[in-house]
């Protein structure tokens, strides 16, 4: 595309008072032969925007606006998808955070402008991806329980066709086993209503239900998912746009709890067995069918126990309250003891706790030491924390173990694969356990034909991984969303809400993919990675490292990108040693050119230069925030926003150092168990890659101190100036880069 | 929990006995409200007297739940409540802790649990003075209480607190002269006598 760049320098919001605007305005013509340069008091006004629009009408198609942060006024400066708009941050990161009318501030603004112009020059307007195949706008829901059916109904009501696959012969899932449920507004027991819902699903013309069926295979990507479903020995093929996995949970195996009497005494049952007994009719002692006059519920049976389920399932307290209510209804004279660690009735469910208290159930906070049999009745011995004494409750007819929820995806035993030669942790047969966050860990449900494994990567407890705080429904496979207890333990009302959320995300995915756009978190982005295959060396790094499994592989290890699965983070671009992966508006040479555009003063001027590669998602807004708060930091740092630290290609570090840049700082999101990276593995990968850089630096006779990686959250803006100034001190101590001026 | 007074603690493990809580729910004024207690301890933290109580209000409720009848009814705590209402105002479960404590004290008396000697003496002197003056004389009541145990302990206790008395007088917080009785003392006496006859007298 032939490009005509226009540069627009704003004087508003204090920029004009801080900088020599006339001098700055001379730069584009002088260095880049750009003749369209305009200055205005405020480009965000109608007059200002019209000025730009006039130029666009006269042929400008790449607009460089040197004004406020790209995080504001993006709607004002939207000139259509075919125009390149590059924003140069002169307000938050220059005028508001550095000394006015200062030489260093002016140099900072000039470098920012140079980088903006270079980037606009190197960018092409993105062309949305469209596969040759026809797109499907249907949804697949796997699992016909409460969450699955709710999601199906919601999507159907919104006008989308839904395919619902249920492994059992009957829809309804776990609620089929339940007598009643406790749900909003948590005052009384209510009917489950699951049969009505199943009937509604079956009758809905937009929903095609396959019961006693399972998914044999899924290939493709969003809007292109090809399914093979088997039902009663026949195989059906379907095509869908997005997928909701609502395969629910299983109770924790009480056989692992012999210390609580399970398996040793017939009158020790789990909450699931109690529920089934209540549903069948009468609550009795399983040993002799006798009356239950005294029941004792042991909460957290196996839960919040590092030996068993280390987490809280959040619903077992409410379930026990419900079951104590069944018993009260059956026999008003019956006594229920509830022995708890903490009563956790979430949000308004507290009302049901109050009801159970009013009913006269006895709540004891403490722990169990022994469950035993004495004269045909059970006793529970333990410690009462609130009394501060040992207790022994005798004459119990029934002990109920409130066992927790295990996601259906959690395997019984961790699957093993053949380990590479000499790998640590391999057993005598050379097999090694797969990591939970690989696609090979979870129980088979979706059977994806993905290079990175057939199932969703999970957390170590088996729940599919997602960015828990910011976008909980997004799993690590684009277009596949989880809802209900597969995602985290939750009670039925929450599962319904969850299903609605997942249905919405699944619909958004279809709509965005059809327009060639990315889903969350870069929703609406139309660029996608393109591979210059002639130079590919089949190193497999891109296919291995993509956090979303978006790249398949052929038998010769050539990457087969699936753009509809892509989240546009650029981790593949950061991975590629041949640098053959690039986006229309984001590429390795482009950032390289930006680094080269920075003017590096001679050593004797005593003005070091540092490049900061800064994550757009958290660190960049944090820096803006620091600017808004009028904090200040070294004017020698040049910030280059990146889509994710995972997209940082190590060649940029080499580029910088060989240009005489004195130091490089990478600012990105927290990684690890409580990661905040928007692309899940990006900042972790960056950290791993960076650890290899030290070696290279030493080879170049450079100090490894020159490169630093810092984790920062969006709320940590107040720490940023300190972090940056610290790094500048280190650079000062290390001294100037010996490659300056080469 | 700071609970240094462990007296009355049984040797073996406590076996929960629901019959006492049932008794409390049915027979003690406001007793049924205890059902709603979730043992958060806000009452204990709010109580200005919990440091001199043998059991905090929270613990009293825990003991009721466990069925420890004699520990509860003979406890000092239920007699010590001064009706400051901090607990009642703060209880997240709306348990009227003050009323329950008084209800328990009242019930304990009816059940023949005699309050400790000090409590009984102070109560007696307190009521005598109310009947006589219709108000409390801040130096006369303690004096009478101190001397009710005999002359020697009376002098001893008065000497102990003499410094405080002088400071209070210097700051005009305590009058030197005896208090006079309130207006309409006769009517007040009639009211108190009637209330007493109705069986709702205090501890």
JSON list of C-alpha atoms in Angstrom, two decimals, chain A residues 318-505:
[
{"chain": "A", "resi": 318, "resn": "UNK", "atom": "CA", "xyz": [-25.33, -25.35, 52.34]},
{"chain": "A", "resi": 319, "resn": "UNK", "atom": "CA", "xyz": [-25.95, -28.97, 51.35]},
{"chain": "A", "resi": 320, "resn": "UNK", "atom": "CA", "xyz": [-25.69, -30.12, 54.96]},
{"chain": "A", "resi": 321, "resn": "UNK", "atom": "CA", "xyz": [-28.06, -27.36, 56.06]},
{"chain": "A", "resi": 322, "resn": "UNK", "atom": "CA", "xyz": [-30.48, -28.54, 53.41]},
{"chain": "A", "resi": 323, "resn": "UNK", "atom": "CA", "xyz": [-30.16, -32.16, 54.50]},
{"chain": "A", "resi": 324, "resn": "UNK", "atom": "CA", "xyz": [-30.61, -31.26, 58.16]},
{"chain": "A", "resi": 325, "resn": "UNK", "atom": "CA", "xyz": [-33.81, -29.56, 57.05]},
{"chain": "A", "resi": 326, "resn": "UNK", "atom": "CA", "xyz": [-34.97, -32.78, 55.33]},
{"chain": "A", "resi": 327, "resn": "UNK", "atom": "CA", "xyz": [-34.46, -34.59, 58.60]},
{"chain": "A", "resi": 328, "resn": "UNK", "atom": "CA", "xyz": [-36.34, -31.92, 60.57]},
{"chain": "A", "resi": 329, "resn": "UNK", "atom": "CA", "xyz": [-39.22, -32.18, 58.11]},
{"chain": "A", "resi": 330, "resn": "UNK", "atom": "CA", "xyz": [-39.29, -35.94, 58.44]},
{"chain": "A", "resi": 331, "resn": "UNK", "atom": "CA", "xyz": [-39.11, -35.88, 62.23]},
{"chain": "A", "resi": 332, "resn": "UNK", "atom": "CA", "xyz": [-39.40, -32.55, 64.08]},
{"chain": "A", "resi": 333, "resn": "UNK", "atom": "CA", "xyz": [-37.90, -34.21, 67.17]},
{"chain": "A", "resi": 334, "resn": "UNK", "atom": "CA", "xyz": [-34.76, -35.34, 65.37]},
{"chain": "A", "resi": 335, "resn": "UNK", "atom": "CA", "xyz": [-31.52, -33.61, 66.28]},
{"chain": "A", "resi": 336, "resn": "UNK", "atom": "CA", "xyz": [-28.85, -32.69, 63.78]},
{"chain": "A", "resi": 337, "resn": "UNK", "atom": "CA", "xyz": [-25.36, -31.81, 64.85]},
{"chain": "A", "resi": 338, "resn": "UNK", "atom": "CA", "xyz": [-23.25, -29.97, 62.33]},
{"chain": "A", "resi": 339, "resn": "UNK", "atom": "CA", "xyz": [-19.56, -30.21, 63.07]},
{"chain": "A", "resi": 340, "resn": "UNK", "atom": "CA", "xyz": [-17.79, -27.60, 60.99]},
{"chain": "A", "resi": 341, "resn": "UNK", "atom": "CA", "xyz": [-14.44, -25.92, 60.40]},
{"chain": "A", "resi": 342, "resn": "UNK", "atom": "CA", "xyz": [-16.06, -22.71, 59.19]},
{"chain": "A", "resi": 343, "resn": "UNK", "atom": "CA", "xyz": [-19.65, -22.33, 58.11]},
{"chain": "A", "resi": 344, "resn": "UNK", "atom": "CA", "xyz": [-19.40, -20.98, 54.59]},
{"chain": "A", "resi": 345, "resn": "UNK", "atom": "CA", "xyz": [-22.73, -20.01, 53.19]},
{"chain": "A", "resi": 346, "resn": "UNK", "atom": "CA", "xyz": [-21.93, -17.66, 50.40]},
{"chain": "A", "resi": 347, "resn": "UNK", "atom": "CA", "xyz": [-23.72, -14.33, 49.96]},
{"chain": "A", "resi": 348, "resn": "UNK", "atom": "CA", "xyz": [-27.47, -14.56, 50.54]},
{"chain": "A", "resi": 349, "resn": "UNK", "atom": "CA", "xyz": [-27.24, -18.27, 51.32]},
{"chain": "A", "resi": 350, "resn": "UNK", "atom": "CA", "xyz": [-26.57, -16.98, 54.84]},
{"chain": "A", "resi": 351, "resn": "UNK", "atom": "CA", "xyz": [-30.34, -16.69, 55.12]},
{"chain": "A", "resi": 352, "resn": "UNK", "atom": "CA", "xyz": [-30.64, -20.44, 54.90]},
{"chain": "A", "resi": 353, "resn": "UNK", "atom": "CA", "xyz": [-28.04, -20.82, 57.63]},
{"chain": "A", "resi": 354, "resn": "UNK", "atom": "CA", "xyz": [-30.24, -18.61, 59.81]},
{"chain": "A", "resi": 355, "resn": "UNK", "atom": "CA", "xyz": [-33.21, -20.81, 59.01]},
{"chain": "A", "resi": 356, "resn": "UNK", "atom": "CA", "xyz": [-31.29, -23.91, 60.01]},
{"chain": "A", "resi": 357, "resn": "UNK", "atom": "CA", "xyz": [-30.33, -22.21, 63.27]},
{"chain": "A", "resi": 358, "resn": "UNK", "atom": "CA", "xyz": [-33.94, -21.25, 63.98]},
{"chain": "A", "resi": 359, "resn": "UNK", "atom": "CA", "xyz": [-34.88, -24.89, 63.35]},
{"chain": "A", "resi": 360, "resn": "UNK", "atom": "CA", "xyz": [-32.74, -25.75, 66.35]},
{"chain": "A", "resi": 361, "resn": "UNK", "atom": "CA", "xyz": [-29.87, -27.61, 64.67]},
{"chain": "A", "resi": 362, "resn": "UNK", "atom": "CA", "xyz": [-26.75, -27.68, 66.78]},
{"chain": "A", "resi": 363, "resn": "UNK", "atom": "CA", "xyz": [-23.61, -26.20, 65.31]},
{"chain": "A", "resi": 364, "resn": "UNK", "atom": "CA", "xyz": [-20.23, -27.17, 66.69]},
{"chain": "A", "resi": 365, "resn": "UNK", "atom": "CA", "xyz": [-17.01, -25.69, 65.45]},
{"chain": "A", "resi": 366, "resn": "UNK", "atom": "CA", "xyz": [-14.19, -28.12, 65.78]},
{"chain": "A", "resi": 367, "resn": "UNK", "atom": "CA", "xyz": [-12.51, -31.17, 64.44]},
{"chain": "A", "resi": 368, "resn": "UNK", "atom": "CA", "xyz": [-13.13, -34.90, 64.45]},
{"chain": "A", "resi": 369, "resn": "UNK", "atom": "CA", "xyz": [-10.68, -37.23, 66.11]},
{"chain": "A", "resi": 370, "resn": "UNK", "atom": "CA", "xyz": [-12.53, -40.51, 65.93]},
{"chain": "A", "resi": 371, "resn": "UNK", "atom": "CA", "xyz": [-15.75, -42.06, 64.77]},
{"chain": "A", "resi": 372, "resn": "UNK", "atom": "CA", "xyz": [-16.72, -45.27, 66.50]},
{"chain": "A", "resi": 373, "resn": "UNK", "atom": "CA", "xyz": [-19.44, -47.71, 67.35]},
{"chain": "A", "resi": 374, "resn": "UNK", "atom": "CA", "xyz": [-20.86, -48.17, 70.83]},
{"chain": "A", "resi": 375, "resn": "UNK", "atom": "CA", "xyz": [-23.82, -50.42, 71.50]},
{"chain": "A", "resi": 376, "resn": "UNK", "atom": "CA", "xyz": [-25.20, -50.23, 67.99]},
{"chain": "A", "resi": 377, "resn": "UNK", "atom": "CA", "xyz": [-24.98, -46.45, 67.84]},
{"chain": "A", "resi": 378, "resn": "UNK", "atom": "CA", "xyz": [-22.19, -44.29, 66.60]},
{"chain": "A", "resi": 379, "resn": "UNK", "atom": "CA", "xyz": [-20.17, -41.79, 68.51]},
{"chain": "A", "resi": 380, "resn": "UNK", "atom": "CA", "xyz": [-17.98, -38.96, 67.30]},
{"chain": "A", "resi": 381, "resn": "UNK", "atom": "CA", "xyz": [-15.11, -37.79, 69.42]},
{"chain": "A", "resi": 382, "resn": "UNK", "atom": "CA", "xyz": [-13.30, -34.59, 68.70]},
{"chain": "A", "resi": 383, "resn": "UNK", "atom": "CA", "xyz": [-12.34, -31.18, 69.85]},
{"chain": "A", "resi": 384, "resn": "UNK", "atom": "CA", "xyz": [-14.75, -28.27, 70.28]},
{"chain": "A", "resi": 385, "resn": "UNK", "atom": "CA", "xyz": [-12.77, -25.15, 69.45]},
{"chain": "A", "resi": 386, "resn": "UNK", "atom": "CA", "xyz": [-15.28, -22.73, 70.89]},
{"chain": "A", "resi": 387, "resn": "UNK", "atom": "CA", "xyz": [-15.60, -24.59, 74.14]},
{"chain": "A", "resi": 388, "resn": "UNK", "atom": "CA", "xyz": [-11.92, -25.28, 74.20]},
{"chain": "A", "resi": 389, "resn": "UNK", "atom": "CA", "xyz": [-12.57, -28.84, 75.30]},
{"chain": "A", "resi": 390, "resn": "UNK", "atom": "CA", "xyz": [-12.59, -32.37, 74.03]},
{"chain": "A", "resi": 391, "resn": "UNK", "atom": "CA", "xyz": [-16.06, -33.61, 73.17]},
{"chain": "A", "resi": 392, "resn": "UNK", "atom": "CA", "xyz": [-17.69, -36.93, 72.60]},
{"chain": "A", "resi": 393, "resn": "UNK", "atom": "CA", "xyz": [-21.12, -37.04, 71.08]},
{"chain": "A", "resi": 394, "resn": "UNK", "atom": "CA", "xyz": [-22.85, -40.32, 71.64]},
{"chain": "A", "resi": 395, "resn": "UNK", "atom": "CA", "xyz": [-25.98, -42.08, 70.48]},
{"chain": "A", "resi": 396, "resn": "UNK", "atom": "CA", "xyz": [-25.73, -40.99, 66.85]},
{"chain": "A", "resi": 397, "resn": "UNK", "atom": "CA", "xyz": [-27.86, -42.87, 64.35]},
{"chain": "A", "resi": 398, "resn": "UNK", "atom": "CA", "xyz": [-26.33, -41.50, 61.19]},
{"chain": "A", "resi": 399, "resn": "UNK", "atom": "CA", "xyz": [-23.07, -39.76, 60.38]},
{"chain": "A", "resi": 400, "resn": "UNK", "atom": "CA", "xyz": [-23.08, -37.81, 57.12]},
{"chain": "A", "resi": 401, "resn": "UNK", "atom": "CA", "xyz": [-19.79, -36.88, 55.49]},
{"chain": "A", "resi": 402, "resn": "UNK", "atom": "CA", "xyz": [-20.03, -33.62, 53.58]},
{"chain": "A", "resi": 403, "resn": "UNK", "atom": "CA", "xyz": [-17.62, -34.51, 50.78]},
{"chain": "A", "resi": 404, "resn": "UNK", "atom": "CA", "xyz": [-16.44, -31.90, 48.32]},
{"chain": "A", "resi": 405, "resn": "UNK", "atom": "CA", "xyz": [-16.55, -31.46, 44.57]},
{"chain": "A", "resi": 406, "resn": "UNK", "atom": "CA", "xyz": [-13.96, -32.78, 42.17]},
{"chain": "A", "resi": 407, "resn": "UNK", "atom": "CA", "xyz": [-14.17, -31.52, 38.60]},
{"chain": "A", "resi": 408, "resn": "UNK", "atom": "CA", "xyz": [-15.14, -34.19, 36.09]},
{"chain": "A", "resi": 409, "resn": "UNK", "atom": "CA", "xyz": [-11.97, -33.32, 34.22]},
{"chain": "A", "resi": 410, "resn": "UNK", "atom": "CA", "xyz": [-9.67, -34.45, 37.04]},
{"chain": "A", "resi": 411, "resn": "UNK", "atom": "CA", "xyz": [-8.13, -37.84, 36.25]},
{"chain": "A", "resi": 412, "resn": "UNK", "atom": "CA", "xyz": [-8.01, -40.62, 38.86]},
{"chain": "A", "resi": 413, "resn": "UNK", "atom": "CA", "xyz": [-4.30, -40.98, 38.36]},
{"chain": "A", "resi": 414, "resn": "UNK", "atom": "CA", "xyz": [-2.04, -38.54, 36.58]},
{"chain": "A", "resi": 415, "resn": "UNK", "atom": "CA", "xyz": [-1.50, -39.78, 33.01]},
{"chain": "A", "resi": 416, "resn": "UNK", "atom": "CA", "xyz": [2.05, -40.59, 31.99]},
{"chain": "A", "resi": 417, "resn": "UNK", "atom": "CA", "xyz": [3.92, -40.17, 28.75]},
{"chain": "A", "resi": 418, "resn": "UNK", "atom": "CA", "xyz": [7.27, -41.35, 27.49]},
{"chain": "A", "resi": 419, "resn": "UNK", "atom": "CA", "xyz": [9.91, -39.05, 28.88]},
{"chain": "A", "resi": 420, "resn": "UNK", "atom": "CA", "xyz": [12.75, -37.70, 26.80]},
{"chain": "A", "resi": 421, "resn": "UNK", "atom": "CA", "xyz": [16.08, -39.33, 27.53]},
{"chain": "A", "resi": 422, "resn": "UNK", "atom": "CA", "xyz": [17.52, -38.30, 30.87]},
{"chain": "A", "resi": 423, "resn": "UNK", "atom": "CA", "xyz": [14.56, -36.15, 31.89]},
{"chain": "A", "resi": 424, "resn": "UNK", "atom": "CA", "xyz": [14.36, -35.57, 35.65]},
{"chain": "A", "resi": 425, "resn": "UNK", "atom": "CA", "xyz": [11.33, -37.11, 37.35]},
{"chain": "A", "resi": 426, "resn": "UNK", "atom": "CA", "xyz": [11.03, -40.07, 34.97]},
{"chain": "A", "resi": 427, "resn": "UNK", "atom": "CA", "xyz": [10.26, -43.48, 36.48]},
{"chain": "A", "resi": 428, "resn": "UNK", "atom": "CA", "xyz": [12.12, -46.75, 35.89]},
{"chain": "A", "resi": 429, "resn": "UNK", "atom": "CA", "xyz": [10.22, -47.38, 32.66]},
{"chain": "A", "resi": 430, "resn": "UNK", "atom": "CA", "xyz": [11.13, -43.96, 31.35]},
{"chain": "A", "resi": 431, "resn": "UNK", "atom": "CA", "xyz": [7.61, -42.60, 31.83]},
{"chain": "A", "resi": 432, "resn": "UNK", "atom": "CA", "xyz": [6.87, -39.19, 33.25]},
{"chain": "A", "resi": 433, "resn": "UNK", "atom": "CA", "xyz": [3.70, -37.61, 34.61]},
{"chain": "A", "resi": 434, "resn": "UNK", "atom": "CA", "xyz": [2.13, -34.99, 32.36]},
{"chain": "A", "resi": 435, "resn": "UNK", "atom": "CA", "xyz": [1.73, -31.48, 33.72]},
{"chain": "A", "resi": 436, "resn": "UNK", "atom": "CA", "xyz": [-1.77, -30.36, 34.63]},
{"chain": "A", "resi": 437, "resn": "UNK", "atom": "CA", "xyz": [-1.48, -27.36, 32.35]},
{"chain": "A", "resi": 438, "resn": "UNK", "atom": "CA", "xyz": [-0.72, -29.53, 29.33]},
{"chain": "A", "resi": 439, "resn": "UNK", "atom": "CA", "xyz": [-3.65, -30.60, 27.20]},
{"chain": "A", "resi": 440, "resn": "UNK", "atom": "CA", "xyz": [-2.93, -34.23, 28.01]},
{"chain": "A", "resi": 441, "resn": "UNK", "atom": "CA", "xyz": [-3.91, -34.20, 31.69]},
{"chain": "A", "resi": 442, "resn": "UNK", "atom": "CA", "xyz": [-7.69, -33.96, 31.89]},
{"chain": "A", "resi": 443, "resn": "UNK", "atom": "CA", "xyz": [-10.16, -36.81, 31.45]},
{"chain": "A", "resi": 444, "resn": "UNK", "atom": "CA", "xyz": [-11.20, -37.30, 27.86]},
{"chain": "A", "resi": 445, "resn": "UNK", "atom": "CA", "xyz": [-14.31, -35.30, 27.02]},
{"chain": "A", "resi": 446, "resn": "UNK", "atom": "CA", "xyz": [-13.69, -33.09, 24.01]},
{"chain": "A", "resi": 447, "resn": "UNK", "atom": "CA", "xyz": [-11.04, -35.14, 22.17]},
{"chain": "A", "resi": 448, "resn": "UNK", "atom": "CA", "xyz": [-9.62, -32.16, 20.37]},
{"chain": "A", "resi": 449, "resn": "UNK", "atom": "CA", "xyz": [-7.34, -32.88, 17.43]},
{"chain": "A", "resi": 450, "resn": "UNK", "atom": "CA", "xyz": [-4.91, -30.23, 18.64]},
{"chain": "A", "resi": 451, "resn": "UNK", "atom": "CA", "xyz": [-1.16, -30.50, 18.57]},
{"chain": "A", "resi": 452, "resn": "UNK", "atom": "CA", "xyz": [-1.13, -29.46, 22.22]},
{"chain": "A", "resi": 453, "resn": "UNK", "atom": "CA", "xyz": [-3.40, -32.23, 23.42]},
{"chain": "A", "resi": 454, "resn": "UNK", "atom": "CA", "xyz": [-7.00, -33.38, 23.37]},
{"chain": "A", "resi": 455, "resn": "UNK", "atom": "CA", "xyz": [-8.36, -31.53, 26.40]},
{"chain": "A", "resi": 456, "resn": "UNK", "atom": "CA", "xyz": [-8.35, -28.17, 28.10]},
{"chain": "A", "resi": 457, "resn": "UNK", "atom": "CA", "xyz": [-5.23, -27.40, 30.14]},
{"chain": "A", "resi": 458, "resn": "UNK", "atom": "CA", "xyz": [-6.16, -27.40, 33.80]},
{"chain": "A", "resi": 459, "resn": "UNK", "atom": "CA", "xyz": [-4.95, -26.19, 37.15]},
{"chain": "A", "resi": 460, "resn": "UNK", "atom": "CA", "xyz": [-3.41, -28.76, 39.42]},
{"chain": "A", "resi": 461, "resn": "UNK", "atom": "CA", "xyz": [-6.82, -29.52, 40.95]},
{"chain": "A", "resi": 462, "resn": "UNK", "atom": "CA", "xyz": [-8.21, -30.41, 37.55]},
{"chain": "A", "resi": 463, "resn": "UNK", "atom": "CA", "xyz": [-10.30, -27.30, 36.96]},
{"chain": "A", "resi": 464, "resn": "UNK", "atom": "CA", "xyz": [-9.72, -25.93, 33.44]},
{"chain": "A", "resi": 465, "resn": "UNK", "atom": "CA", "xyz": [-7.37, -22.97, 33.60]},
{"chain": "A", "resi": 466, "resn": "UNK", "atom": "CA", "xyz": [-8.70, -19.52, 32.90]},
{"chain": "A", "resi": 467, "resn": "UNK", "atom": "CA", "xyz": [-7.74, -15.98, 33.77]},
{"chain": "A", "resi": 468, "resn": "UNK", "atom": "CA", "xyz": [-9.71, -16.29, 36.95]},
{"chain": "A", "resi": 469, "resn": "UNK", "atom": "CA", "xyz": [-10.14, -12.63, 37.81]},
{"chain": "A", "resi": 470, "resn": "UNK", "atom": "CA", "xyz": [-10.47, -10.86, 34.51]},
{"chain": "A", "resi": 471, "resn": "UNK", "atom": "CA", "xyz": [-12.07, -13.35, 32.14]},
{"chain": "A", "resi": 472, "resn": "UNK", "atom": "CA", "xyz": [-13.07, -16.51, 33.96]},
{"chain": "A", "resi": 473, "resn": "UNK", "atom": "CA", "xyz": [-14.96, -18.21, 31.15]},
{"chain": "A", "resi": 474, "resn": "UNK", "atom": "CA", "xyz": [-12.11, -18.03, 28.64]},
{"chain": "A", "resi": 475, "resn": "UNK", "atom": "CA", "xyz": [-10.24, -21.28, 28.81]},
{"chain": "A", "resi": 476, "resn": "UNK", "atom": "CA", "xyz": [-6.88, -21.81, 27.22]},
{"chain": "A", "resi": 477, "resn": "UNK", "atom": "CA", "xyz": [-8.55, -23.01, 24.03]},
{"chain": "A", "resi": 478, "resn": "UNK", "atom": "CA", "xyz": [-10.20, -20.22, 22.06]},
{"chain": "A", "resi": 479, "resn": "UNK", "atom": "CA", "xyz": [-13.88, -20.76, 21.43]},
{"chain": "A", "resi": 480, "resn": "UNK", "atom": "CA", "xyz": [-14.22, -23.29, 24.21]},
{"chain": "A", "resi": 481, "resn": "UNK", "atom": "CA", "xyz": [-15.83, -22.00, 27.39]},
{"chain": "A", "resi": 482, "resn": "UNK", "atom": "CA", "xyz": [-16.51, -23.72, 30.67]},
{"chain": "A", "resi": 483, "resn": "UNK", "atom": "CA", "xyz": [-19.54, -23.27, 32.89]},
{"chain": "A", "resi": 484, "resn": "UNK", "atom": "CA", "xyz": [-20.73, -24.66, 36.17]},
{"chain": "A", "resi": 485, "resn": "UNK", "atom": "CA", "xyz": [-18.86, -26.95, 38.52]},
{"chain": "A", "resi": 486, "resn": "UNK", "atom": "CA", "xyz": [-16.27, -27.92, 35.95]},
{"chain": "A", "resi": 487, "resn": "UNK", "atom": "CA", "xyz": [-15.00, -24.37, 36.26]},
{"chain": "A", "resi": 488, "resn": "UNK", "atom": "CA", "xyz": [-15.01, -24.14, 40.02]},
{"chain": "A", "resi": 489, "resn": "UNK", "atom": "CA", "xyz": [-17.18, -25.58, 42.79]},
{"chain": "A", "resi": 490, "resn": "UNK", "atom": "CA", "xyz": [-20.47, -23.71, 42.96]},
{"chain": "A", "resi": 491, "resn": "UNK", "atom": "CA", "xyz": [-24.05, -24.18, 43.99]},
{"chain": "A", "resi": 492, "resn": "UNK", "atom": "CA", "xyz": [-26.94, -24.46, 41.60]},
{"chain": "A", "resi": 493, "resn": "UNK", "atom": "CA", "xyz": [-27.92, -20.81, 41.44]},
{"chain": "A", "resi": 494, "resn": "UNK", "atom": "CA", "xyz": [-24.36, -19.81, 40.68]},
{"chain": "A", "resi": 495, "resn": "UNK", "atom": "CA", "xyz": [-24.14, -22.57, 38.07]},
{"chain": "A", "resi": 496, "resn": "UNK", "atom": "CA", "xyz": [-27.14, -21.09, 36.29]},
{"chain": "A", "resi": 497, "resn": "UNK", "atom": "CA", "xyz": [-25.59, -17.63, 36.29]},
{"chain": "A", "resi": 498, "resn": "UNK", "atom": "CA", "xyz": [-22.31, -19.10, 35.15]},
{"chain": "A", "resi": 499, "resn": "UNK", "atom": "CA", "xyz": [-24.00, -20.82, 32.25]},
{"chain": "A", "resi": 500, "resn": "UNK", "atom": "CA", "xyz": [-25.55, -17.56, 31.09]},
{"chain": "A", "resi": 501, "resn": "UNK", "atom": "CA", "xyz": [-22.13, -15.91, 31.15]},
{"chain": "A", "resi": 502, "resn": "UNK", "atom": "CA", "xyz": [-20.51, -18.74, 29.23]},
{"chain": "A", "resi": 503, "resn": "UNK", "atom": "CA", "xyz": [-23.31, -18.71, 26.65]},
{"chain": "A", "resi": 504, "resn": "UNK", "atom": "CA", "xyz": [-22.73, -15.02, 26.12]},
{"chain": "A", "resi": 505, "resn": "UNK", "atom": "CA", "xyz": [-18.99, -15.53, 25.67]}
]
